[in-house]
Amino acid sequence: MTSTLSDGAAPPNAGPAPGDGREVTVPYEVLLDETTTCFVRLGVPEDRARLAAEALCYGDLTGMDSHGVFNLSRLYRPLLESGGADPAAEPRVLRDLGACVVLDHRRALGLWAASEAMDLAVERAARCGIGLVSVRGATHFGCAGVHARRAADHGMVGVVASNCGGQRIARPPLGAAALLGTNPLSVAAPALEGRPFVLDMSTTVVPTGRVRTAARDGREAPEGWLTDDAGRPVRDAAAYDRGEAWLGWLGGTPATGAFKGFGLGLAVELLAAVLPGAATGPAPAALEGDGRPGGSDDDIGFLVLAIAPGALRDGFEEDAREMFGTVLDCPPLPGQGPVRYPGHPEAERAEERRASGVPLSVALHTELTALGLRLPIAPENR
């Protein structure tokens, strides 16, 4: 889900070829510590490097590997080394109305800055019942859900919405020019103990990272992810980065509801970018040229919102537990697995991986060690 990720091409693979299916397991705390150290070497202050590492490793911990350390070499190191993100940036308050704050992130690394923005929203919600932080000048922040969940951990409802700056990836239904990015949206809230509700989704059918990890692993793209210029399904995941396939919207085709996904994408663009004055994908420049994906992912905008239910009424937590407990009690179809709500499987997986380690492909492990991360492999994998 789904986060704001660069649409640039992935780097050449090092070591074992993608798709060989081999994995190794590394301890989560080691992966977290080594990722923190890597960010420190790239100039990020240590406390914020830890926060950034927690946000990045959340993807690997919860099974959303397309938004985890897979992007350390491909996305975040180049972003910091090129100056696309300023490792020492300090966000600036542009307007403070108490419950509402507008920030200029000044190219701060989004992995830590988005978490700090949510913490500010939570602090204002504790005082005012609601806290809204509107951000411009931002950079990539990984999984939207990791930031929204920070509100849930305080007993609040958290909302995160982000655009992709001026980057354009997907065409509107029936349109011939790319206008929007993947525009992720997340909502988190307390549910059952240790299993918060965390909806984390792109408004396109999948984020670009899911397509790229499929290509890396030699897997086909499921039907519905990609189409060619004529709208025919494309199963070759690598066709996306070759410029031979388009990313689809939630809802499928115009006949089956693609306007819903596109409409959500536009709603995110409005709330996340137009509101704070960040760059937008649907700009006049989008109508120039051949309509292919383009633009720059600079000046990303996002919105974080925290709502304190206890300020509105008593009994919210009990009612939430009952509602989500009822979802878990729903009988499954014959032969199918148990019914779960968004966030529940991810929390279970995170619990397991904290105890037993995080699986990484051999190719990714080789890539990370080449960056200087010291990642011992569990004995059974050697």
Coordinates of C-alpha atoms in Angstrom, one line a residue:
M1 CA 0.0 0.0 0.0
T2 CA 0.8 1.6 -0.1
S3 CA 3.1 4.8 0.1
T4 CA 4.5 7.6 -2.0
L5 CA 7.4 6.0 -4.0
S6 CA 9.5 7.3 -6.8
D7 CA 8.7 6.0 -10.3
G8 CA 12.3 6.0 -11.4
A9 CA 13.9 2.8 -12.7
A10 CA 15.3 0.3 -10.2
P11 CA 19.1 -0.1 -10.3
P12 CA 20.8 -3.2 -11.8
N13 CA 20.7 -6.2 -9.6
A14 CA 23.8 -7.3 -7.7
G15 CA 24.6 -10.9 -6.8
P16 CA 22.0 -13.7 -7.3
A17 CA 19.5 -13.2 -10.0
P18 CA 16.0 -12.1 -9.1
G19 CA 13.4 -14.8 -9.2
D20 CA 15.6 -17.6 -7.9
G21 CA 13.3 -17.9 -4.9
R22 CA 16.1 -18.1 -2.3
E23 CA 15.6 -16.3 1.0
V24 CA 17.6 -15.7 4.2
T25 CA 16.4 -14.6 7.6
V26 CA 17.9 -11.8 9.6
P27 CA 17.0 -10.7 13.2
Y28 CA 14.6 -7.7 13.1
E29 CA 16.5 -5.7 15.7
V30 CA 19.8 -6.1 13.7
L31 CA 18.0 -5.0 10.5
L32 CA 16.7 -2.0 12.4
D33 CA 20.0 -1.1 13.9
E34 CA 21.9 -1.4 10.7
T35 CA 19.4 0.6 8.7
T36 CA 19.6 3.3 11.4
T37 CA 23.4 3.3 11.0
C38 CA 23.1 3.6 7.2
F39 CA 20.9 6.7 7.6
V40 CA 23.4 8.2 10.0
R41 CA 26.2 7.7 7.5
L42 CA 24.0 9.5 5.0
G43 CA 23.9 12.5 7.3
V44 CA 20.6 12.0 9.1
P45 CA 20.7 12.9 12.9
E46 CA 20.7 9.7 15.0
D47 CA 17.3 10.1 16.7
R48 CA 15.7 10.9 13.4
A49 CA 17.7 8.1 11.6
R50 CA 16.1 5.7 14.1
L51 CA 12.7 7.0 13.4
A52 CA 13.3 6.7 9.6
A53 CA 14.6 3.2 10.0
E54 CA 11.5 2.2 12.0
A55 CA 9.3 3.5 9.3
L56 CA 11.3 1.8 6.5
C57 CA 11.6 -1.6 8.3
Y58 CA 7.9 -1.6 9.1
G59 CA 7.4 -2.7 5.5
D60 CA 9.6 -5.8 6.0
L61 CA 8.2 -6.5 9.4
T62 CA 4.5 -6.5 8.3
G63 CA 5.1 -8.2 4.9
M64 CA 4.9 -5.2 2.7
D65 CA 8.4 -5.7 1.4
S66 CA 7.8 -3.5 -1.7
H67 CA 7.9 -0.6 0.8
G68 CA 10.7 -1.8 3.0
V69 CA 14.5 -2.0 2.8
F70 CA 14.1 -2.9 -0.9
N71 CA 14.0 0.9 -1.3
L72 CA 17.1 1.8 0.7
S73 CA 19.5 1.5 -2.2
R74 CA 17.0 2.1 -5.0
L75 CA 15.3 5.2 -3.5
Y76 CA 16.4 6.7 -0.2
R77 CA 20.2 6.7 -0.6
P78 CA 20.0 8.4 -4.0
L79 CA 17.4 10.8 -2.7
L80 CA 19.8 11.9 0.2
E81 CA 23.0 11.8 -1.8
S82 CA 21.5 13.9 -4.7
G83 CA 20.1 16.6 -2.4
G84 CA 16.5 15.6 -3.3
A85 CA 16.1 15.2 0.5
D86 CA 18.1 17.3 3.0
P87 CA 19.3 15.1 5.8
A88 CA 19.6 18.0 8.2
A89 CA 16.3 19.8 7.2
E90 CA 14.2 21.3 10.0
P91 CA 10.5 21.7 9.1
R92 CA 9.1 25.2 9.4
V93 CA 5.8 26.2 10.8
L94 CA 4.0 28.4 8.3
R95 CA 0.7 28.8 10.2
D96 CA -0.5 27.6 13.6
L97 CA -4.1 27.9 14.5
G98 CA -4.0 25.5 17.5
A99 CA -5.9 22.5 16.1
C100 CA -4.5 23.1 12.6
V101 CA -0.9 23.6 11.6
V102 CA 0.7 24.2 8.2
L103 CA 4.3 23.0 7.8
D104 CA 7.0 23.4 5.1
H105 CA 9.1 20.2 5.4
R106 CA 11.9 21.8 3.4
R107 CA 12.9 18.5 1.8
A108 CA 13.2 16.7 5.1
L109 CA 13.4 12.9 4.8
G110 CA 9.7 11.9 4.8
L111 CA 10.4 8.6 6.7
W112 CA 10.9 10.5 9.9
A113 CA 9.2 13.8 9.1
A114 CA 5.8 12.2 8.5
S115 CA 6.0 10.4 11.9
E116 CA 6.9 13.7 13.6
A117 CA 4.0 15.4 11.8
M118 CA 1.6 12.7 13.1
D119 CA 3.0 13.1 16.6
L120 CA 2.3 16.9 16.4
A121 CA -1.3 16.1 15.2
V122 CA -1.7 13.7 18.2
E123 CA -0.5 16.4 20.6
R124 CA -3.0 18.9 19.2
A125 CA -5.8 16.4 19.3
A126 CA -5.1 15.7 22.9
R127 CA -5.7 19.4 23.6
C128 CA -8.4 20.2 21.0
G129 CA -10.1 16.9 20.2
I130 CA -8.7 17.1 16.7
G131 CA -5.3 17.8 15.2
L132 CA -4.7 18.5 11.5
V133 CA -1.2 19.0 10.0
S134 CA -1.0 20.1 6.4
V135 CA 2.5 19.7 4.8
R136 CA 4.2 20.9 1.7
G137 CA 7.8 20.6 0.6
A138 CA 7.9 16.9 1.7
T139 CA 9.7 13.8 0.4
H140 CA 8.9 10.1 0.3
F141 CA 7.6 8.6 3.5
G142 CA 7.3 4.9 2.9
C143 CA 4.2 3.1 4.2
A144 CA 1.4 5.5 5.0
G145 CA 0.1 3.1 7.6
V146 CA 3.2 3.3 9.8
H147 CA 2.5 7.0 10.4
A148 CA -1.3 6.6 10.7
R149 CA -0.8 3.9 13.3
R150 CA 1.0 6.3 15.6
A151 CA -2.4 7.9 16.3
A152 CA -4.0 4.5 17.0
D153 CA -1.2 3.7 19.5
H154 CA -2.5 6.7 21.4
G155 CA -6.1 5.6 21.3
M156 CA -6.9 8.0 18.5
V157 CA -8.1 7.7 14.9
G158 CA -5.3 8.6 12.4
V159 CA -5.6 9.6 8.8
V160 CA -2.7 10.1 6.3
A161 CA -3.1 11.1 2.7
S162 CA -0.2 11.9 0.3
N163 CA 0.2 12.9 -3.3
C164 CA 3.4 12.3 -5.4
G165 CA 4.4 15.9 -5.8
G166 CA 4.5 16.9 -9.5
Q167 CA 5.0 13.3 -10.6
R168 CA 2.4 11.8 -13.0
I169 CA 2.1 8.0 -13.2
A170 CA -1.5 7.0 -14.1
R171 CA -4.0 8.3 -16.6
P172 CA -7.6 9.1 -15.8
P173 CA -10.2 6.7 -17.0
L174 CA -10.8 7.4 -20.8
G175 CA -7.8 9.9 -20.7
A176 CA -4.7 9.8 -22.8
A177 CA -2.3 11.6 -20.5
A178 CA -0.8 10.7 -17.1
L179 CA -2.1 13.1 -14.4
L180 CA -1.8 11.5 -11.0
G181 CA 0.5 9.5 -8.8
T182 CA -0.4 6.5 -6.7
N183 CA -1.7 8.9 -4.0
P184 CA -1.8 6.6 -0.9
L185 CA -4.4 6.9 1.8
S186 CA -4.3 5.3 5.3
V187 CA -6.8 5.2 8.2
A188 CA -5.8 3.7 11.5
A189 CA -7.7 3.2 14.8
P190 CA -7.7 1.1 18.0
A191 CA -9.4 -2.3 17.5
L192 CA -8.5 -5.5 19.4
E193 CA -5.6 -5.5 21.8
G194 CA -2.3 -5.5 19.8
R195 CA -4.2 -5.7 16.5
P196 CA -5.1 -2.1 15.5
F197 CA -7.2 -1.4 12.4
V198 CA -4.8 -0.1 9.7
L199 CA -6.0 0.5 6.2
D200 CA -3.1 1.3 4.0
M201 CA -3.7 1.6 0.3
S202 CA -2.8 3.3 -2.9
T203 CA -5.7 4.6 -5.0
T204 CA -4.2 2.9 -8.0
V205 CA -4.8 -0.8 -8.0
V206 CA -1.3 -1.4 -6.6
P207 CA 1.6 0.9 -5.9
T208 CA 4.6 0.9 -8.3
G209 CA 6.7 -0.9 -5.7
R210 CA 4.5 -4.0 -5.9
V211 CA 5.0 -4.1 -9.7
R212 CA 8.7 -3.7 -9.3
T213 CA 9.1 -6.5 -6.7
A214 CA 7.1 -8.8 -9.0
A215 CA 9.4 -8.0 -11.8
R216 CA 12.4 -8.5 -9.5
D217 CA 11.1 -11.9 -8.4
G218 CA 10.3 -13.0 -12.0
R219 CA 6.5 -13.1 -11.2
E220 CA 3.8 -12.2 -13.6
A221 CA 1.6 -9.2 -12.8
P222 CA -2.0 -10.4 -11.9
E223 CA -4.6 -9.4 -14.5
G224 CA -5.9 -5.9 -13.6
W225 CA -2.6 -4.4 -12.5
L226 CA -1.3 -3.3 -15.9
T227 CA -2.7 -2.5 -19.3
D228 CA -1.2 -1.5 -22.7
D229 CA -2.2 1.6 -24.7
A230 CA -5.3 -0.2 -26.0
G231 CA -6.5 -1.2 -22.5
R232 CA -5.5 -4.9 -22.9
P233 CA -4.1 -6.7 -19.8
V234 CA -0.3 -6.9 -19.5
R235 CA 1.1 -9.7 -17.4
D236 CA 4.8 -8.9 -17.8
A237 CA 5.6 -6.9 -14.7
A238 CA 8.8 -5.6 -16.2
A239 CA 6.8 -3.9 -19.0
Y240 CA 5.9 -1.1 -16.6
D241 CA 9.5 0.2 -16.3
R242 CA 10.0 -0.3 -20.0
G243 CA 7.2 2.2 -20.6
E244 CA 5.0 -0.5 -22.3
A245 CA 2.2 -0.7 -19.7
W246 CA 0.0 1.6 -17.6
L247 CA -0.9 1.2 -13.9
G248 CA -4.7 0.8 -13.4
W249 CA -7.0 2.3 -10.8
L250 CA -9.0 0.7 -8.0
G251 CA -12.2 -0.5 -9.5
G252 CA -10.7 -2.0 -12.7
T253 CA -12.1 -0.6 -15.9
P254 CA -14.4 2.4 -16.4
A255 CA -17.3 -0.1 -16.7
T256 CA -16.5 -1.8 -13.4
G257 CA -15.6 1.3 -11.3
A258 CA -12.3 2.8 -12.2
F259 CA -13.8 6.2 -11.6
K260 CA -14.0 5.4 -7.9
G261 CA -10.3 4.8 -7.6
F262 CA -9.5 7.8 -9.8
G263 CA -11.9 9.9 -7.7
L264 CA -10.2 8.9 -4.5
G265 CA -6.9 9.8 -6.1
L266 CA -8.2 13.3 -7.0
A267 CA -9.6 13.6 -3.4
V268 CA -6.1 12.8 -2.0
E269 CA -4.5 15.3 -4.4
L270 CA -7.0 18.0 -3.2
L271 CA -6.5 17.3 0.5
A272 CA -2.8 16.5 0.4
A273 CA -1.4 19.0 -2.1
V274 CA -3.8 21.7 -3.1
L275 CA -4.6 22.5 0.5
P276 CA -1.0 23.2 1.7
G277 CA 0.2 24.5 -1.7
A278 CA 2.4 21.6 -2.7
A279 CA 3.1 20.6 -6.3
T280 CA 0.3 18.8 -8.1
G281 CA 0.3 16.2 -10.8
P282 CA -2.7 17.6 -12.8
A283 CA -0.9 20.8 -13.9
P284 CA -0.8 22.3 -17.4
A285 CA 2.6 20.7 -18.1
A286 CA 0.9 17.3 -17.8
L287 CA -0.9 18.1 -21.1
E288 CA 2.3 18.7 -23.0
G289 CA 4.3 16.0 -24.8
D290 CA 3.1 12.5 -25.4
G291 CA 1.2 12.0 -22.2
R292 CA 3.5 9.4 -20.8
P293 CA 4.5 9.2 -17.1
G294 CA 6.7 12.1 -16.2
G295 CA 7.1 15.2 -14.0
S296 CA 9.1 15.4 -10.8
D297 CA 8.4 13.9 -7.4
D298 CA 9.7 17.1 -5.6
D299 CA 7.5 19.1 -3.3
I300 CA 5.2 16.3 -2.2
G301 CA 2.2 17.3 -0.1
F302 CA 0.4 15.3 2.6
L303 CA -2.2 15.6 5.3
V304 CA -2.1 14.0 8.7
L305 CA -5.1 14.0 10.9
A306 CA -5.6 12.8 14.5
I307 CA -9.0 12.6 16.1
A308 CA -9.4 12.0 19.9
P309 CA -12.6 9.9 20.2
G310 CA -12.7 10.4 24.0
A311 CA -13.1 14.1 23.5
L312 CA -16.3 13.5 21.6
R313 CA -18.0 10.7 23.7
D314 CA -17.5 7.9 26.1
G315 CA -17.4 4.3 25.0
F316 CA -15.6 4.5 21.7
E317 CA -13.0 1.9 22.5
E318 CA -15.6 -0.6 23.7
D319 CA -17.7 -0.1 20.6
A320 CA -14.6 -0.4 18.3
R321 CA -13.6 -3.7 20.0
E322 CA -17.2 -5.0 19.5
M323 CA -17.3 -4.0 15.8
F324 CA -13.9 -5.4 14.9
G325 CA -14.5 -8.5 17.0
T326 CA -17.7 -9.1 15.0
V327 CA -15.6 -8.9 11.8
L328 CA -13.3 -11.6 13.1
D329 CA -16.3 -13.8 14.1
C330 CA -17.7 -13.7 10.6
P331 CA -17.8 -17.3 9.3
P332 CA -15.5 -17.9 6.3
L333 CA -16.6 -19.4 3.0
P334 CA -16.1 -23.2 2.9
G335 CA -12.5 -24.1 2.6
Q336 CA -11.3 -20.5 3.0
G337 CA -9.2 -18.9 5.8
P338 CA -10.5 -16.8 8.6
V339 CA -12.0 -13.4 8.1
R340 CA -9.7 -10.6 9.2
Y341 CA -9.8 -6.8 9.1
P342 CA -7.0 -4.6 7.6
G343 CA -4.1 -4.4 10.0
H344 CA -4.8 -7.7 11.8
P345 CA -2.7 -10.0 9.5
E346 CA 0.1 -7.4 9.4
A347 CA 0.2 -7.2 13.2
E348 CA 0.3 -11.0 13.5
R349 CA 3.1 -11.2 10.9
A350 CA 5.1 -8.4 12.7
E351 CA 4.8 -10.3 16.0
E352 CA 6.1 -13.5 14.3
R353 CA 9.0 -11.7 12.6
R354 CA 10.1 -9.9 15.7
A355 CA 10.5 -13.3 17.3
S356 CA 11.9 -15.3 14.4
G357 CA 13.5 -12.8 12.1
V358 CA 12.7 -11.0 8.8
P359 CA 13.0 -12.9 5.5
L360 CA 15.0 -11.2 2.7
S361 CA 15.7 -12.4 -0.7
V362 CA 19.3 -13.5 -1.2
A363 CA 19.7 -10.8 -3.9
L364 CA 18.4 -8.1 -1.5
H365 CA 20.6 -9.3 1.3
T366 CA 23.6 -9.1 -1.0
E367 CA 22.6 -5.6 -2.1
L368 CA 22.3 -4.4 1.5
T369 CA 25.6 -5.9 2.6
A370 CA 27.2 -4.1 -0.3
L371 CA 25.9 -0.9 1.3
G372 CA 27.7 -1.7 4.5
L373 CA 24.9 -3.2 6.5
R374 CA 26.1 -6.1 8.6
L375 CA 23.3 -8.6 8.5
P376 CA 24.1 -12.0 10.0
I377 CA 22.1 -14.8 8.5
A378 CA 20.2 -17.2 10.8
P379 CA 22.2 -20.6 11.1
E380 CA 19.4 -22.6 9.4
N381 CA 19.9 -20.4 6.3
R382 CA 23.6 -20.8 5.9

